GROMACS .gro file of C-alpha atoms in nm:
model
  464
    1MET     CA    1   7.253   2.983   9.299
    2SER     CA    2   7.052   3.180   9.526
    3GLU     CA    3   6.662   3.149   9.476
    4SER     CA    4   6.488   3.460   9.293
    5ASN     CA    5   6.245   3.614   9.530
    6PRO     CA    6   5.849   3.605   9.368
    7SER     CA    7   5.768   3.945   9.217
    8PRO     CA    8   5.480   4.116   9.377
    9ALA     CA    9   5.140   4.076   9.243
   10PRO     CA   10   5.025   4.366   9.070
   11SER     CA   11   4.800   4.590   9.292
   12GLU     CA   12   4.433   4.607   9.207
   13PRO     CA   13   4.330   4.932   9.095
   14VAL     CA   14   4.077   5.105   9.362
   15ARG     CA   15   3.748   5.194   9.234
   16VAL     CA   16   3.586   5.514   9.413
   17ALA     CA   17   3.243   5.477   9.376
   18THR     CA   18   3.125   5.813   9.297
   19GLU     CA   19   2.730   5.922   9.302
   20GLU     CA   20   2.589   5.916   8.945
   21PRO     CA   21   2.443   6.222   8.849
   22PRO     CA   22   2.095   6.201   8.684
   23SER     CA   23   2.138   6.230   8.279
   24ALA     CA   24   1.978   6.475   8.084
   25ASN     CA   25   1.694   6.286   8.008
   26GLY     CA   26   1.651   6.158   8.396
   27GLY     CA   27   1.792   5.835   8.320
   28PRO     CA   28   2.103   5.678   8.501
   29GLY     CA   29   2.428   5.917   8.486
   30GLU     CA   30   2.779   5.803   8.367
   31LYS     CA   31   2.961   5.517   8.444
   32PRO     CA   32   3.193   5.521   8.746
   33VAL     CA   33   3.532   5.667   8.734
   34THR     CA   34   3.821   5.499   8.847
   35ALA     CA   35   4.163   5.606   8.924
   36PRO     CA   36   4.484   5.430   8.996
   37LEU     CA   37   4.618   5.386   9.349
   38GLY     CA   38   4.835   5.705   9.432
   39SER     CA   39   4.788   5.951   9.156
   40GLU     CA   40   4.668   6.335   9.217
   41SER     CA   41   4.355   6.435   9.161
   42SER     CA   42   4.465   6.764   8.991
   43PRO     CA   43   4.597   6.794   8.614
   44PRO     CA   44   4.940   6.950   8.555
   45PRO     CA   45   4.965   7.365   8.518
   46SER     CA   46   4.970   7.489   8.168
   47LEU     CA   47   5.312   7.593   8.018
   48PHE     CA   48   5.246   7.973   8.038
   49ARG     CA   49   5.146   7.916   8.429
   50ARG     CA   50   5.491   7.829   8.505
   51PRO     CA   51   5.683   8.088   8.686
   52PRO     CA   52   5.991   8.077   8.473
   53VAL     CA   53   5.789   8.143   8.175
   54LEU     CA   54   5.613   8.419   8.303
   55ILE     CA   55   5.909   8.586   8.464
   56GLY     CA   56   6.090   8.537   8.082
   57ILE     CA   57   5.757   8.691   7.904
   58VAL     CA   58   5.734   8.992   8.143
   59ILE     CA   59   6.135   9.050   8.117
   60VAL     CA   60   6.076   9.061   7.713
   61ALA     CA   61   5.776   9.277   7.720
   62LEU     CA   62   5.969   9.535   7.963
   63ILE     CA   63   6.300   9.535   7.679
   64GLY     CA   64   6.057   9.574   7.387
   65LEU     CA   65   5.884   9.859   7.563
   66ILE     CA   66   6.188  10.010   7.663
   67PHE     CA   67   6.331  10.002   7.275
   68GLY     CA   68   6.003  10.077   7.136
   69GLY     CA   69   5.933  10.373   7.356
   70ARG     CA   70   6.296  10.503   7.257
   71ALA     CA   71   6.240  10.443   6.911
   72LEU     CA   72   5.887  10.610   6.896
   73ALA     CA   73   6.025  10.894   7.103
   74ARG     CA   74   6.345  10.932   6.832
   75ALA     CA   75   6.082  10.897   6.547
   76LEU     CA   76   5.861  11.206   6.689
   77THR     CA   77   6.185  11.400   6.755
   78HIS     CA   78   6.427  11.315   6.449
   79GLU     CA   79   6.407  11.330   6.085
   80SER     CA   80   6.617  11.114   5.912
   81THR     CA   81   6.704  10.990   5.532
   82ASP     CA   82   6.936  10.763   5.340
   83ASP     CA   83   6.938  10.974   5.041
   84ALA     CA   84   7.259  11.188   5.179
   85PHE     CA   85   7.595  11.238   5.024
   86VAL     CA   86   7.929  11.355   5.108
   87GLU     CA   87   8.012  11.663   4.927
   88GLY     CA   88   8.353  11.875   4.930
   89HIS     CA   89   8.518  12.135   4.679
   90VAL     CA   90   8.714  11.968   4.353
   91VAL     CA   91   8.963  12.207   4.211
   92ALA     CA   92   9.047  12.134   3.874
   93VAL     CA   93   9.379  12.180   3.753
   94SER     CA   94   9.425  12.317   3.407
   95PRO     CA   95   9.686  12.482   3.212
   96LYS     CA   96   9.684  12.837   3.063
   97ILE     CA   97   9.927  12.797   2.747
   98THR     CA   98  10.011  12.520   2.509
   99GLY     CA   99  10.307  12.294   2.534
  100HIS     CA  100  10.486  11.923   2.632
  101VAL     CA  101  10.468  11.826   2.988
  102VAL     CA  102  10.861  11.771   3.100
  103LYS     CA  103  10.842  11.707   3.447
  104LEU     CA  104  10.519  11.560   3.664
  105HIS     CA  105  10.558  11.614   4.020
  106VAL     CA  106  10.268  11.444   4.166
  107ALA     CA  107  10.106  11.084   4.185
  108ASP     CA  108   9.772  10.973   4.196
  109ASN     CA  109   9.603  11.050   4.542
  110GLN     CA  110   9.904  11.203   4.653
  111VAL     CA  111   9.864  11.465   4.931
  112VAL     CA  112   9.985  11.818   4.812
  113LYS     CA  113   9.997  12.125   5.017
  114LYS     CA  114   9.911  12.476   4.880
  115GLY     CA  115  10.187  12.605   4.664
  116ASP     CA  116  10.362  12.273   4.602
  117LEU     CA  117  10.472  12.221   4.205
  118LEU     CA  118  10.254  12.000   4.051
  119LEU     CA  119  10.417  12.001   3.702
  120GLU     CA  120  10.613  12.181   3.426
  121ILE     CA  121  10.543  12.223   3.062
  122ASP     CA  122  10.834  12.276   2.814
  123PRO     CA  123  10.943  12.698   2.862
  124ARG     CA  124  11.196  12.697   2.557
  125ASP     CA  125  10.953  12.846   2.341
  126TYR     CA  126  10.812  13.104   2.597
  127GLU     CA  127  11.176  13.204   2.710
  128GLN     CA  128  11.252  13.286   2.326
  129GLN     CA  129  10.927  13.509   2.344
  130VAL     CA  130  11.033  13.671   2.649
  131LYS     CA  131  11.403  13.727   2.476
  132GLN     CA  132  11.230  13.887   2.155
  133ALA     CA  133  10.991  14.081   2.349
  134GLN     CA  134  11.308  14.254   2.549
  135ALA     CA  135  11.476  14.299   2.205
  136ALA     CA  136  11.190  14.497   2.103
  137LEU     CA  137  11.167  14.689   2.394
  138ASP     CA  138  11.552  14.793   2.376
  139SER     CA  139  11.478  14.887   2.003
  140ALA     CA  140  11.172  15.106   2.097
  141VAL     CA  141  11.390  15.275   2.375
  142ALA     CA  142  11.716  15.336   2.115
  143LYS     CA  143  11.409  15.510   1.848
  144HIS     CA  144  11.302  15.718   2.141
  145LYS     CA  145  11.652  15.847   2.218
  146THR     CA  146  11.715  15.927   1.872
  147ALA     CA  147  11.389  16.094   1.826
  148VAL     CA  148  11.480  16.329   2.107
  149GLU     CA  149  11.799  16.430   1.982
  150SER     CA  150  11.645  16.484   1.679
  151VAL     CA  151  11.429  16.747   1.820
  152ALA     CA  152  11.732  16.918   1.958
  153LEU     CA  153  11.921  16.902   1.638
  154THR     CA  154  11.640  17.048   1.420
  155SER     CA  155  11.558  17.352   1.675
  156ALA     CA  156  11.955  17.440   1.653
  157THR     CA  157  11.952  17.394   1.287
  158GLY     CA  158  11.620  17.618   1.199
  159GLN     CA  159  11.791  17.919   1.386
  160ALA     CA  160  12.093  17.884   1.144
  161ALA     CA  161  11.875  17.821   0.865
  162VAL     CA  162  11.717  18.130   0.873
  163THR     CA  163  12.020  18.334   0.927
  164GLN     CA  164  12.167  18.180   0.613
  165ALA     CA  165  11.847  18.235   0.405
  166SER     CA  166  11.881  18.597   0.481
  167SER     CA  167  12.251  18.602   0.336
  168SER     CA  168  12.194  18.365   0.037
  169VAL     CA  169  12.040  18.617  -0.241
  170GLY     CA  170  12.339  18.538  -0.458
  171ALA     CA  171  12.314  18.171  -0.410
  172MET     CA  172  11.930  18.150  -0.475
  173ARG     CA  173  11.990  18.221  -0.854
  174ALA     CA  174  12.233  17.944  -0.872
  175GLN     CA  175  11.971  17.707  -0.672
  176SER     CA  176  11.707  17.787  -0.907
  177ASP     CA  177  11.719  17.475  -1.109
  178ALA     CA  178  11.783  17.271  -0.777
  179THR     CA  179  11.500  17.420  -0.622
  180ARG     CA  180  11.233  17.328  -0.937
  181VAL     CA  181  11.411  16.952  -0.870
  182ARG     CA  182  11.333  16.950  -0.500
  183ALA     CA  183  10.949  17.066  -0.589
  184ALA     CA  184  10.893  16.779  -0.777
  185GLN     CA  185  11.056  16.584  -0.520
  186VAL     CA  186  10.821  16.755  -0.266
  187ALA     CA  187  10.535  16.636  -0.453
  188THR     CA  188  10.629  16.292  -0.450
  189GLN     CA  189  10.685  16.325  -0.076
  190ILE     CA  190  10.345  16.481  -0.047
  191ALA     CA  191  10.161  16.169  -0.229
  192GLY     CA  192  10.386  15.940   0.029
  193ALA     CA  193  10.269  16.141   0.318
  194GLU     CA  194   9.932  16.124   0.246
  195ALA     CA  195   9.974  15.763   0.197
  196ASN     CA  196  10.123  15.734   0.553
  197LEU     CA  197   9.866  15.963   0.692
  198GLU     CA  198   9.534  15.699   0.546
  199GLN     CA  199   9.759  15.410   0.674
  200ALA     CA  200   9.782  15.583   1.022
  201ARG     CA  201   9.396  15.672   1.048
  202ALA     CA  202   9.347  15.294   0.963
  203ARG     CA  203   9.560  15.180   1.239
  204VAL     CA  204   9.355  15.413   1.477
  205LEU     CA  205   9.046  15.271   1.364
  206ALA     CA  206   9.170  14.913   1.412
  207ALA     CA  207   9.327  15.003   1.768
  208GLU     CA  208   8.993  15.168   1.867
  209ALA     CA  209   8.798  14.857   1.763
  210GLU     CA  210   9.041  14.639   1.987
  211VAL     CA  211   9.011  14.867   2.297
  212THR     CA  212   8.622  14.857   2.247
  213ARG     CA  213   8.664  14.484   2.229
  214THR     CA  214   8.868  14.418   2.537
  215GLU     CA  215   8.716  14.683   2.788
  216PRO     CA  216   8.437  14.473   2.811
  217ASP     CA  217   8.643  14.159   2.849
  218VAL     CA  218   8.820  14.340   3.155
  219LYS     CA  219   8.482  14.441   3.341
  220ARG     CA  220   8.334  14.124   3.292
  221TYR     CA  221   8.648  13.942   3.410
  222ARG     CA  222   8.672  14.174   3.682
  223GLU     CA  223   8.318  14.056   3.818
  224LEU     CA  224   8.386  13.685   3.771
  225PHE     CA  225   8.705  13.751   3.971
  226GLU     CA  226   8.548  13.926   4.244
  227LYS     CA  227   8.275  13.637   4.256
  228GLY     CA  228   8.567  13.387   4.279
  229ASP     CA  229   8.470  13.228   3.918
  230VAL     CA  230   8.816  13.298   3.735
  231SER     CA  231   9.165  13.321   3.851
  232SER     CA  232   9.357  13.607   3.895
  233GLN     CA  233   9.585  13.502   3.627
  234ARG     CA  234   9.269  13.525   3.368
  235PHE     CA  235   9.208  13.862   3.497
  236GLU     CA  236   9.557  13.998   3.441
  237GLN     CA  237   9.547  13.823   3.112
  238ALA     CA  238   9.233  14.026   3.007
  239SER     CA  239   9.385  14.345   3.196
  240ALA     CA  240   9.720  14.327   3.009
  241ALA     CA  241   9.540  14.262   2.664
  242ASN     CA  242   9.347  14.611   2.730
  243ARG     CA  243   9.635  14.765   2.822
  244VAL     CA  244   9.843  14.654   2.519
  245ALA     CA  245   9.512  14.799   2.286
  246VAL     CA  246   9.511  15.123   2.475
  247ALA     CA  247   9.866  15.150   2.381
  248ASN     CA  248   9.825  15.073   2.054
  249LEU     CA  249   9.555  15.334   1.996
  250GLU     CA  250   9.795  15.588   2.174
  251ALA     CA  251  10.059  15.493   1.910
  252ALA     CA  252   9.824  15.521   1.637
  253LYS     CA  253   9.695  15.850   1.741
  254LYS     CA  254  10.042  15.992   1.745
  255GLN     CA  255  10.143  15.833   1.445
  256VAL     CA  256   9.847  16.021   1.298
  257THR     CA  257   9.959  16.371   1.413
  258ALA     CA  258  10.299  16.282   1.272
  259ALA     CA  259  10.170  16.194   0.949
  260GLU     CA  260   9.961  16.509   0.930
  261ALA     CA  261  10.255  16.711   1.047
  262ALA     CA  262  10.464  16.540   0.772
  263LEU     CA  263  10.223  16.616   0.488
  264ARG     CA  264  10.168  16.962   0.626
  265GLN     CA  265  10.550  17.019   0.603
  266ALA     CA  266  10.568  16.839   0.272
  267ARG     CA  267  10.289  17.112   0.134
  268GLU     CA  268  10.470  17.376   0.259
  269GLU     CA  269  10.813  17.257   0.135
  270GLN     CA  270  10.616  17.213  -0.204
  271ALA     CA  271  10.490  17.622  -0.138
  272ALA     CA  272  10.837  17.716  -0.064
  273ALA     CA  273  10.994  17.537  -0.374
  274ASN     CA  274  10.740  17.693  -0.613
  275ALA     CA  275  10.793  18.032  -0.474
  276THR     CA  276  11.176  17.989  -0.521
  277VAL     CA  277  11.112  17.902  -0.876
  278THR     CA  278  10.915  18.198  -0.945
  279GLN     CA  279  11.098  18.407  -0.792
  280SER     CA  280  11.433  18.294  -0.929
  281ARG     CA  281  11.476  18.616  -1.128
  282SER     CA  282  11.514  18.834  -0.872
  283MET     CA  283  11.793  18.792  -0.584
  284VAL     CA  284  11.557  18.924  -0.354
  285GLU     CA  285  11.279  18.701  -0.453
  286GLU     CA  286  11.502  18.432  -0.400
  287ALA     CA  287  11.628  18.539  -0.096
  288ARG     CA  288  11.266  18.575   0.040
  289GLY     CA  289  11.150  18.218  -0.093
  290ARG     CA  290  11.468  18.071   0.103
  291LEU     CA  291  11.338  18.256   0.411
  292ASP     CA  292  11.026  18.115   0.420
  293GLN     CA  293  11.153  17.779   0.364
  294ALA     CA  294  11.369  17.825   0.635
  295ASN     CA  295  11.090  17.933   0.873
  296THR     CA  296  10.964  17.612   0.862
  297ALA     CA  297  11.207  17.494   1.094
  298PRO     CA  298  10.974  17.501   1.407
  299LYS     CA  299  10.720  17.302   1.222
  300GLN     CA  300  11.004  17.052   1.181
  301VAL     CA  301  11.046  17.069   1.569
  302ALA     CA  302  10.691  16.991   1.598
  303VAL     CA  303  10.731  16.654   1.382
  304ALA     CA  304  11.040  16.569   1.554
  305ARG     CA  305  10.865  16.605   1.870
  306ALA     CA  306  10.548  16.378   1.738
  307GLU     CA  307  10.816  16.103   1.647
  308ALA     CA  308  10.942  16.168   1.987
  309GLU     CA  309  10.613  16.092   2.173
  310SER     CA  310  10.537  15.805   1.884
  311ALA     CA  311  10.856  15.664   2.004
  312ASP     CA  312  10.753  15.671   2.389
  313ALA     CA  313  10.411  15.504   2.305
  314GLU     CA  314  10.655  15.234   2.116
  315ILE     CA  315  10.818  15.187   2.454
  316GLU     CA  316  10.512  15.143   2.633
  317ARG     CA  317  10.378  14.878   2.391
  318ALA     CA  318  10.700  14.697   2.394
  319ARG     CA  319  10.699  14.676   2.795
  320ALA     CA  320  10.321  14.546   2.770
  321ALA     CA  321  10.438  14.267   2.548
  322LEU     CA  322  10.739  14.195   2.763
  323GLU     CA  323  10.517  14.139   3.053
  324GLN     CA  324  10.303  13.933   2.886
  325ALA     CA  325  10.561  13.703   2.758
  326LYS     CA  326  10.712  13.679   3.111
  327LEU     CA  327  10.376  13.600   3.236
  328ASN     CA  328  10.322  13.314   2.989
  329LEU     CA  329  10.633  13.178   3.072
  330SER     CA  330  10.530  13.179   3.472
  331TYR     CA  331  10.240  12.962   3.343
  332THR     CA  332  10.507  12.688   3.241
  333LYS     CA  333  10.472  12.586   3.608
  334ILE     CA  334  10.200  12.489   3.746
  335TYR     CA  335  10.148  12.521   4.152
  336ALA     CA  336   9.888  12.360   4.381
  337ALA     CA  337   9.601  12.645   4.419
  338GLU     CA  338   9.460  12.435   4.733
  339SER     CA  339   9.594  12.165   4.962
  340GLY     CA  340   9.427  11.836   4.933
  341ARG     CA  341   9.461  11.494   4.748
  342VAL     CA  342   9.538  11.474   4.378
  343ALA     CA  343   9.238  11.270   4.240
  344LYS     CA  344   9.157  11.199   3.848
  345ARG     CA  345   9.501  11.251   3.691
  346MET     CA  346   9.460  11.224   3.339
  347VAL     CA  347   9.825  11.367   3.201
  348GLU     CA  348  10.161  11.203   3.184
  349GLU     CA  349  10.500  11.323   3.110
  350GLY     CA  350  10.574  11.412   2.744
  351ALA     CA  351  10.188  11.442   2.677
  352PHE     CA  352  10.109  11.772   2.474
  353VAL     CA  353   9.839  11.994   2.672
  354SER     CA  354   9.653  12.287   2.571
  355VAL     CA  355   9.461  12.582   2.738
  356GLY     CA  356   9.185  12.484   2.960
  357GLN     CA  357   9.255  12.088   2.892
  358ALA     CA  358   9.172  11.915   3.246
  359MET     CA  359   9.454  11.764   3.341
  360LEU     CA  360   9.399  11.672   3.729
  361SER     CA  361   9.215  11.774   4.024
  362ILE     CA  362   9.274  11.872   4.377
  363VAL     CA  363   9.018  11.748   4.638
  364PRO     CA  364   9.049  11.945   4.970
  365ASP     CA  365   9.000  11.772   5.341
  366ASP     CA  366   8.707  12.051   5.377
  367VAL     CA  367   8.381  11.793   5.329
  368TRP     CA  368   8.033  11.844   5.436
  369VAL     CA  369   7.692  11.645   5.364
  370VAL     CA  370   7.404  11.719   5.152
  371ALA     CA  371   7.088  11.516   5.249
  372ASN     CA  372   6.774  11.526   5.030
  373PHE     CA  373   6.485  11.553   5.271
  374LYS     CA  374   6.139  11.485   5.150
  375GLU     CA  375   5.940  11.819   5.149
  376THR     CA  376   5.706  11.683   5.447
  377GLN     CA  377   6.033  11.651   5.671
  378LEU     CA  378   6.134  12.035   5.667
  379LYS     CA  379   5.839  12.174   5.882
  380ASN     CA  380   6.027  12.173   6.204
  381MET     CA  381   6.383  12.157   6.053
  382LYS     CA  382   6.604  12.494   6.052
  383PRO     CA  383   6.972  12.594   6.057
  384GLY     CA  384   7.183  12.527   6.381
  385GLN     CA  385   7.001  12.195   6.466
  386GLU     CA  386   7.217  11.891   6.596
  387VAL     CA  387   7.274  11.633   6.339
  388GLU     CA  388   7.405  11.255   6.339
  389VAL     CA  389   7.587  11.162   6.037
  390GLU     CA  390   7.667  10.789   5.961
  391VAL     CA  391   7.910  10.692   5.723
  392ASP     CA  392   7.874  10.355   5.530
  393ALA     CA  393   8.223  10.354   5.429
  394LEU     CA  394   8.352  10.363   5.782
  395GLY     CA  395   8.123  10.062   5.910
  396GLY     CA  396   7.886  10.298   6.044
  397ALA     CA  397   8.093  10.556   6.210
  398THR     CA  398   7.907  10.840   6.372
  399PHE     CA  399   7.962  11.207   6.357
  400ARG     CA  400   7.820  11.494   6.532
  401GLY     CA  401   7.709  11.787   6.294
  402LYS     CA  402   7.466  12.068   6.246
  403VAL     CA  403   7.194  12.203   5.986
  404ASP     CA  404   7.417  12.481   5.799
  405SER     CA  405   7.168  12.591   5.529
  406ILE     CA  406   6.867  12.469   5.324
  407GLN     CA  407   6.868  12.517   4.957
  408ALA     CA  408   6.619  12.777   4.842
  409GLY     CA  409   6.432  12.520   4.588
  410THR     CA  410   6.397  12.142   4.520
  411GLY     CA  411   6.619  11.923   4.354
  412ALA     CA  412   6.391  11.886   4.053
  413LYS     CA  413   6.356  12.270   4.006
  414PHE     CA  414   6.716  12.305   3.918
  415ALA     CA  415   6.727  11.987   3.706
  416LEU     CA  416   6.852  11.992   3.326
  417LEU     CA  417   6.472  11.950   3.219
  418PRO     CA  418   6.256  12.082   3.530
  419PRO     CA  419   5.914  11.945   3.545
  420ASP     CA  420   5.620  12.154   3.392
  421ASN     CA  421   5.309  12.056   3.603
  422ALA     CA  422   5.114  12.262   3.361
  423THR     CA  423   5.083  12.061   3.081
  424GLY     CA  424   4.913  11.741   3.066
  425ASN     CA  425   4.770  11.531   3.345
  426PHE     CA  426   4.900  11.598   3.687
  427THR     CA  427   5.022  11.339   3.947
  428LYS     CA  428   5.135  11.480   4.293
  429VAL     CA  429   5.511  11.384   4.367
  430VAL     CA  430   5.655  11.444   4.709
  431GLN     CA  431   5.968  11.642   4.634
  432ARG     CA  432   6.308  11.619   4.797
  433VAL     CA  433   6.489  11.942   4.902
  434PRO     CA  434   6.884  11.940   4.951
  435VAL     CA  435   7.011  12.048   5.313
  436LYS     CA  436   7.369  12.144   5.385
  437ILE     CA  437   7.495  11.948   5.719
  438VAL     CA  438   7.873  12.059   5.852
  439PHE     CA  439   8.054  11.849   6.068
  440GLU     CA  440   8.131  11.935   6.414
  441GLY     CA  441   8.370  11.804   6.690
  442ALA     CA  442   8.686  11.633   6.637
  443GLU     CA  443   8.571  11.323   6.587
  444LEU     CA  444   8.650  11.357   6.187
  445GLU     CA  445   9.007  11.432   6.271
  446SER     CA  446   9.093  11.061   6.276
  447TYR     CA  447   8.944  10.992   5.940
  448ARG     CA  448   9.100  11.301   5.748
  449GLY     CA  449   9.100  11.157   5.378
  450ARG     CA  450   8.909  10.896   5.457
  451VAL     CA  451   8.588  11.090   5.427
  452THR     CA  452   8.570  11.201   5.053
  453PRO     CA  453   8.266  11.356   4.834
  454GLY     CA  454   8.039  11.118   4.692
  455MET     CA  455   8.008  10.859   4.990
  456SER     CA  456   7.692  10.747   5.114
  457THR     CA  457   7.532  10.840   5.451
  458LEU     CA  458   7.256  10.822   5.707
  459VAL     CA  459   7.134  11.154   5.836
  460SER     CA  460   6.916  11.200   6.157
  461VAL     CA  461   6.827  11.576   6.248
  462LYS     CA  462   6.699  11.657   6.581
  463VAL     CA  463   6.390  11.883   6.503
  464LYS     CA  464   6.240  11.898   6.842
   0.00000   0.00000   0.00000
């Protein structure tokens, strides 16, 4: 075994003599300080004085200054709010007739184009109405044809009757008794003609009331149609109802004219029959009475012409009813009024629907943003300014846009129960004003169908 070397003796500390400074009271100072051999005379530097730390602090300060400056500059030139939502048109689809849904051609969230067939309502009842209206029109045409032929026939026979009456002196005596019977019949006809006249006048009053009722509807629906608040079909329905009412009024007036003519004719026939009875003792008197009766032929022609005009009005009424029946039949197929996506479908095949019932909605792809800014943020805001829109549903995807318009009133002013600041104690509340923002650029095209009404957004408007 090798012998171990003895360990060196520990070095004695070297005492460095220092001059003792005098104490405060003039006595001896502190004791001398001793330091180990080989130690540095100065203490180590502080952590914040080391170069790497100083460099890191400077870099962090520069980064903070850059981002802070950008944030401050953006705050001075932009107005932002998260009280903003995507808006869009929602087209409600409802039927104009009642019936059972026999075929549904769309599903939930399906993309449809304008003019696509959405659903069908059972058309059988409305097909029968069209057939009935067509039959009524054919009947009116036939009556009109008969009335026109009657006018020609009455005119021709009237001239022959005058000639025959002049040569029927001997026959008038034999017909004296028959004339008395005829006089009684004419009296009955007068009563019937008077009743018909009263009924025709009542129809005129009813038709005038219907015209008075439908004319304001046509005017009102025309104004709503020009504003786009109602569909053209609803306006056409009101117009068709007015035309039917006007046709009924004209027909009723012509019926009154015909009834008055018939009453006058019956009264004249009564007078002629009475004259014939009183003049039956004389062939001349009987001949004159017959001649007077024959002279009523022109008025019979007038009556026949009035009946022809009444039949013509009946044709117009039947045609209007046929057009309405065909229009109702066309309503059994409901088409898309706009292109978009089907939403909120509440109808199934076999369901019974009524007029105006909500069945489904179509949401077009055309969307915009409504941002509710505080009134204190609107000082420098105006239409045309650039906007950044961040959509929450797309993971913060940002789109470019511009301010389209600022609503003429705060949201509270258009609420169901607007505040009345003239009552009670007043507390000032900062109001919000809706601002419409439209998208610009092609960024939105790649997200078509994904940005839908109701989505939350973060909006920032560059106002300076």
